[in-house]
Structure formats: C-alpha cells, structure tokens
Coordinates of C-alpha atoms in Angstrom, one line a residue:
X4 CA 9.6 -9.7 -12.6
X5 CA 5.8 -10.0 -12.7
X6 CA 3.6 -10.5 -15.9
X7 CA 2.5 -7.3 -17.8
X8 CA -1.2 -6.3 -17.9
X9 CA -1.6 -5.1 -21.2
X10 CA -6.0 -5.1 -21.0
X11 CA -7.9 -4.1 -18.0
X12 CA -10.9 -5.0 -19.4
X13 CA -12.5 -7.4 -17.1
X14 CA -9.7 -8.5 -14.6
X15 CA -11.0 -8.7 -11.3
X16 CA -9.6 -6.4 -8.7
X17 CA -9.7 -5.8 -5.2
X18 CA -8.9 -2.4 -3.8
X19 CA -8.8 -2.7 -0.1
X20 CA -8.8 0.6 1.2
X21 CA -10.7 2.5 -1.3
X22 CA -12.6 5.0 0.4
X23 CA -9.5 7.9 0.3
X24 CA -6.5 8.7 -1.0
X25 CA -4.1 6.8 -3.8
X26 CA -6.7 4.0 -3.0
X27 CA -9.8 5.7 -4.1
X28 CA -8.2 7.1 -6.9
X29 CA -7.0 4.0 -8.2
X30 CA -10.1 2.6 -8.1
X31 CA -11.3 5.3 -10.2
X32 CA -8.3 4.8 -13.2
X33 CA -9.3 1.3 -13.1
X34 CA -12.8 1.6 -13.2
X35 CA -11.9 3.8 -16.5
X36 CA -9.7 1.8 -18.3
X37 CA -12.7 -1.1 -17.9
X38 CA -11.6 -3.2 -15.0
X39 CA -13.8 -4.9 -12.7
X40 CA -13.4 -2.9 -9.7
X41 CA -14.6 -4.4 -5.8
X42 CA -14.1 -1.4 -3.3
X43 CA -13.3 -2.0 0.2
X44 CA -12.7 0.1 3.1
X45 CA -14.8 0.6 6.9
X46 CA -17.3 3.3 5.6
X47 CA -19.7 2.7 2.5
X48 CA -20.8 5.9 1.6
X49 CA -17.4 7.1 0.2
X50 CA -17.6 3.6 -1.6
X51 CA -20.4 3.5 -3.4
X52 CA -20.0 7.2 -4.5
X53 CA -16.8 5.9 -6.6
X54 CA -19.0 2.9 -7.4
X55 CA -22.1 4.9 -8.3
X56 CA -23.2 4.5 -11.9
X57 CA -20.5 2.3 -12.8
X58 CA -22.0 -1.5 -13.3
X59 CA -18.2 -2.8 -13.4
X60 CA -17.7 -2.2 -9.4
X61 CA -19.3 -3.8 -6.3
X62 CA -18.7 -2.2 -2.8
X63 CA -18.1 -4.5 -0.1
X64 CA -17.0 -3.1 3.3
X65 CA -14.8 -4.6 5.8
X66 CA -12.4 -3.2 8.9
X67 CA -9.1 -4.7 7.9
X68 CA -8.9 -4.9 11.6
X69 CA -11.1 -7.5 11.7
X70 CA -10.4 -10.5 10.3
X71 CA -14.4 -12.5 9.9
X72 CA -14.9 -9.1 7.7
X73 CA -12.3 -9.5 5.6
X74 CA -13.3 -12.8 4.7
X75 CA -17.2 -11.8 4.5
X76 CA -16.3 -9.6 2.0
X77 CA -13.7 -11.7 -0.2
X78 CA -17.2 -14.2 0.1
X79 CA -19.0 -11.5 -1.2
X80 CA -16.8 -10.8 -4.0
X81 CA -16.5 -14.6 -4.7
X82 CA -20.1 -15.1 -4.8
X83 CA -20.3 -11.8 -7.5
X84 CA -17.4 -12.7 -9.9
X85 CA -16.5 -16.6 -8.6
X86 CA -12.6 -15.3 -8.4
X87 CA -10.3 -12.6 -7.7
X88 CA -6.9 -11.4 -10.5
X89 CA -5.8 -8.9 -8.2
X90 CA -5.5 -7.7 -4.8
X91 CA -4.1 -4.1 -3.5
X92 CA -3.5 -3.9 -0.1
X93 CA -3.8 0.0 0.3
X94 CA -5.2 0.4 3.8
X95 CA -3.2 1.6 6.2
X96 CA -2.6 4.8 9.1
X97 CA 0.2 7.0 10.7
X98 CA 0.6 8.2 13.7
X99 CA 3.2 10.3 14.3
X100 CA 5.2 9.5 17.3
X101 CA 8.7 10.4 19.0
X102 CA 10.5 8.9 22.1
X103 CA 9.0 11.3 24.4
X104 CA 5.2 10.5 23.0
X105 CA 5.9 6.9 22.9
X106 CA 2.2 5.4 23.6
X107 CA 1.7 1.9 24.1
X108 CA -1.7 1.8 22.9
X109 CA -1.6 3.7 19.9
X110 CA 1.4 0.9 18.6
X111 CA -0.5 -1.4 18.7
X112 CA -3.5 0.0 17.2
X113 CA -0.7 0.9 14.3
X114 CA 0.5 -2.6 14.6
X115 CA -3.4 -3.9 14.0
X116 CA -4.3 -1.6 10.7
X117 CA -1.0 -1.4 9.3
X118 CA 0.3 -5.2 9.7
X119 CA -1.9 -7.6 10.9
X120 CA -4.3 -6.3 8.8
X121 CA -2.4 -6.7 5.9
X122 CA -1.8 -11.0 7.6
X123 CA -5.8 -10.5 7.8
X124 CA -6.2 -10.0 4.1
X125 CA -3.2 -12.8 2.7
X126 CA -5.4 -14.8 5.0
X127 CA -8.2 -14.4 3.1
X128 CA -7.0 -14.3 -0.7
X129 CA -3.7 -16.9 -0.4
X130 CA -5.5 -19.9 -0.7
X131 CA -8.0 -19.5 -3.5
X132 CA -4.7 -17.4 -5.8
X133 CA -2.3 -20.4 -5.1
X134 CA -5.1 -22.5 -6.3
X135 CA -5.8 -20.9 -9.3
X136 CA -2.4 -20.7 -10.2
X137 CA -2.6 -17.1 -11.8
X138 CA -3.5 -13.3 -10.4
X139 CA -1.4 -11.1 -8.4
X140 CA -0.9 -9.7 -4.7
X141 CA 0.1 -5.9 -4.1
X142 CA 1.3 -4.3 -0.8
X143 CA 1.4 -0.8 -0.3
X144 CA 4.4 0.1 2.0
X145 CA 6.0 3.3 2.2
X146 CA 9.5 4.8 1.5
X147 CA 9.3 5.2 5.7
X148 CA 10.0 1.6 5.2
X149 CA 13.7 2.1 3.6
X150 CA 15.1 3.7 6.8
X151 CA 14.5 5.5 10.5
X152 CA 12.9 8.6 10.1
X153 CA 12.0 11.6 13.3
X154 CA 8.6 11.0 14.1
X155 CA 8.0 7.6 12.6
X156 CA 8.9 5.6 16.0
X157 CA 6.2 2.9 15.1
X158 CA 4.7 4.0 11.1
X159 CA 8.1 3.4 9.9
X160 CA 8.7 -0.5 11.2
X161 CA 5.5 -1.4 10.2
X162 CA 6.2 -0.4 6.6
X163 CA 9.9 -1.9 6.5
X164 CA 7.9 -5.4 7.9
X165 CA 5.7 -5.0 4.7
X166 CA 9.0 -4.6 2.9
X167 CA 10.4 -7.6 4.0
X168 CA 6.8 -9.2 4.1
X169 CA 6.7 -8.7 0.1
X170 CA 9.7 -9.9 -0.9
X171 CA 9.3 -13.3 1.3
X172 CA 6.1 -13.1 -0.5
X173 CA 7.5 -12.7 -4.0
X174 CA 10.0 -15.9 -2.8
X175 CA 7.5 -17.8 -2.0
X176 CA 4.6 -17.7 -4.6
X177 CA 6.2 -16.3 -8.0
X178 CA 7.4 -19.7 -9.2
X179 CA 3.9 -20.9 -8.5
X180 CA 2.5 -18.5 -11.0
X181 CA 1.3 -15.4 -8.9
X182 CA 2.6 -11.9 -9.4
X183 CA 4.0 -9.6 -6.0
X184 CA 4.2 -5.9 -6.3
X185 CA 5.7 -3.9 -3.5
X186 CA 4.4 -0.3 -3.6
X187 CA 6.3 2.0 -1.6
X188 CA 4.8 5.7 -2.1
X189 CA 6.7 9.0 -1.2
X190 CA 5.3 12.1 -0.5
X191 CA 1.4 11.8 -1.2
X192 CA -1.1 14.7 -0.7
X193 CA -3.6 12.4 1.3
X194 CA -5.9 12.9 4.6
X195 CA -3.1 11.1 6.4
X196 CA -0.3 13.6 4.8
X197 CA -2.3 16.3 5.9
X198 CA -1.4 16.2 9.5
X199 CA 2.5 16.6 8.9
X200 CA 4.1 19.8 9.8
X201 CA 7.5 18.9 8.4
X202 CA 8.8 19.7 5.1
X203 CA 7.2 17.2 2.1
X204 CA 10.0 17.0 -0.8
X205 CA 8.3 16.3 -3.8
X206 CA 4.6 16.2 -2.8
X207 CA 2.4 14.6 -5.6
X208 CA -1.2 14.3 -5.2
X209 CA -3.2 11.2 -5.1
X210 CA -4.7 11.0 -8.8
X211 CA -1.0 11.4 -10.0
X212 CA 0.6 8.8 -7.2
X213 CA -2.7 6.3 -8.2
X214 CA -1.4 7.0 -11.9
X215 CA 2.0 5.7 -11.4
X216 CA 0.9 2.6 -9.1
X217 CA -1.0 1.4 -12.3
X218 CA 1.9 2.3 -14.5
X219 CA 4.0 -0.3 -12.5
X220 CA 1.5 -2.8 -12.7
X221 CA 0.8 -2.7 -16.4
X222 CA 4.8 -3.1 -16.5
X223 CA 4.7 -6.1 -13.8
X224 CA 7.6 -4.0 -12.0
X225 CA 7.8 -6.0 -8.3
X226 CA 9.1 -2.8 -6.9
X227 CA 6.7 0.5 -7.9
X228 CA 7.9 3.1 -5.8
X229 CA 7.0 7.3 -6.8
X230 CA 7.5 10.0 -7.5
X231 CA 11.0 8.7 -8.6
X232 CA 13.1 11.8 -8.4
X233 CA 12.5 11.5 -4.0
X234 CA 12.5 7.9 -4.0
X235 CA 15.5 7.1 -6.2
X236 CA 17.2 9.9 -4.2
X237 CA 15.9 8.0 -0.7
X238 CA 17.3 4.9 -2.1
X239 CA 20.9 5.7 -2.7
X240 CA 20.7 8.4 0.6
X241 CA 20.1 5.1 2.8
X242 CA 23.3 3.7 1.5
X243 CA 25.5 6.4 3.1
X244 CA 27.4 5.7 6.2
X245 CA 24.7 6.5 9.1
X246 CA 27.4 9.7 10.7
X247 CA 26.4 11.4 7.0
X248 CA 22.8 9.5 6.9
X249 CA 21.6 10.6 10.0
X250 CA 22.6 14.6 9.6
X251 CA 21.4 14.7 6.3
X252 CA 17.6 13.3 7.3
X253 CA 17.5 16.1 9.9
X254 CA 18.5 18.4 7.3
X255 CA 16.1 17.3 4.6
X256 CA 13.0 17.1 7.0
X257 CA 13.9 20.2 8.9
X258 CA 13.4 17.8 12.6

C-alpha cells in the first residue's frame, strides 16, 4: 500500500519521540543502516547521546505539547537538510485509569501528548510533504486502539482516534503521492510498560519492537503492527461477540 524503501542511505527522517523506548531505538537501526536521522523529544541529553559521534543525525528538541516547538524544530531540520522523507510520530504516554480513578485533569493531559500532539506535528510537516509530492507520514498507535481494555479508560481512545486518524490520513494524501503507516505496537518492554502490574502476553523489548517497525516500512505495509502472534490473536479476538469478548479480556489480563 505504500512504496518500499529498499536504501536508507540518506533519506531524511524524523523521529519524534526519540529520547526512550521503540523510539530511541529506532533511531539507532536507522542511524546504522545509513539514514539521516533528526532526533526529537523534550530532553536533549538522551538525544544527543544516540546522536553522539554519528555526523548523519541532528538533535532538535521540542514538547509535542507545544505546538511553536514543534515547528521550531521542523525549521531547524529544514534549515539542516532543506526537506524531510519521513516522519514517525512515536511520542506518546499512559496513564492508567479506571472508573473509580477517573481524573479530569490527567485526560486531558493524555488528550494533549497523545492526540493533539500528534495534530501539532501533521501541522507542521503536511504542508511542505503535500508539496513535494513524495515522503511518508507514520503514527504510532497501539493495539489499546483495536478495543476497550480494564485500565485504559482514556490511553485506549486516544490510540483508536489515531487509528481512525491514519487511515483518514492514508484516504486523503496516498493518491497525492505520500506514504501512511499505522503502527500499532503490543506488548513493549518500555519505561511506560514498566508501571503495569497486569499480565504482558508476549512482551518484546524495544530493540526487537524498533526492528519490526523498520521491517514494515522497508515493505511499505500501511498497517505494522507486532509482535504478530498477540496482535494477530487481538485482531480476530475483537471480532467475537462482546458476551465472549468481554470474559475473555478479563481472562487474558487477569483484571
């Protein structure tokens, strides 16, 4: 559905949300296999220790959060390689939450990083891709996305709105001649995972989840989801009727 990369070797790539996780580790497997590599995320020293040594990357912070920047450092990037082939949306947050912790204020904090944020960044790159005619947008999701889960009262709807949001995306700009990828991770041993006392089928860690995010790409799958044994298994669990559905999550997650 999307063009294959066959050659990294000097595409332009914007990680946004580097500084951890599958996001700092992708950075790293594209910095190997010779890609130009800009590194974004709120704090610079995790950053520039990816980017240390390596002439191919540029660090250039930003709070997704805020929107002037998240365009200061798409004009920093601009100015550096005068354009842009590819953008992964990888920032994001969790906070777990149940109907009898439901907190106002940390929804919409969740709302901010994990939605408006991503509006923050389309804002920014949309225009000049569109007017190039050529590169590629990917969103990082999450199988939370596919269907209600315990303690996902506000993560999981702002992961099935970047579900919907890439495929209105893909819709909208393929026949113009930009790629969409909608990444939807399982399981990923990450600071965010960390915090979950529930059972984690198929944990993978972040080098090996970064691994198969690049694997999609180079294939130009729209739809890179991992580790497949959960996901596909997540997938054809959500088309059950929700009186098995529902029983069966509660078994699976142990809540």
């Amino acid at each position: 559905m999307n063009p294959a990369i066959r050659d990294w070797t000097g595409q332009r790539v914007w990680v946004i949300g580097a500084s951890t996780g599958i996001g700092a580790e992708t950075a790293r497997q594209l910095l190997a296999k010779g890609a130009r590599v800009a590194l974004s995320a709120r704090r610079a020293e995790p950053l520039q220790e990816i980017a240390d040594g390596k002439p191919t990357a540029l660090v250039a912070t930003l709070d997704i959060t805020d929107h002037a920047t998240v365009l200061a450092a798409r004009d920093q990037i601009l100015q550096a390689w005068q354009g842009i082939d590819l953008v992964l949306v990888i920032a994001g947050g969790y906070n777990e939450m149940r109907a009898d912790t439901f907190d106002l204020a940390k929804v919409n904090q969740l709302i901010d990083l994990n939605l408006r944020g991503v509006f923050n960044c389309l804002d920014a790159v949309l225009p000049g891709l569109l007017a190039q005619g050529s590169g590629g947008i990917g969103i990082v999701a999450s199988v939370a996305g596919f269907s209600g889960l315990p303690k996902a009262l506000i993560y999981g709807p702002t992961k099935a709105a970047l579900i919907n949001l890439s495929e209105s995306l893909y819709l909208d700009v393929h026949p113009r001649g930009l790629a969409v990828y909608l990444i939807n991770p399982g399981f990923v041993e990450t600071p965010m995972t960390a915090v979950n006392d529930f059972k984690m089928p198929a944990l993978i860690s972040a080098g090996t989840a970064a691994g198969s995010l690049i694997e999609g790409l180079e294939a130009g799958d729209f739809h890179i989801h991992f580790p497949k044994r959960f996901t596909n298994w997540v997938r054809l669990a959500r088309l059950l009727p929700y009186r098995w559905y529902f029983p069966l999550v509660r078994k699976v997650t142990g809540l």
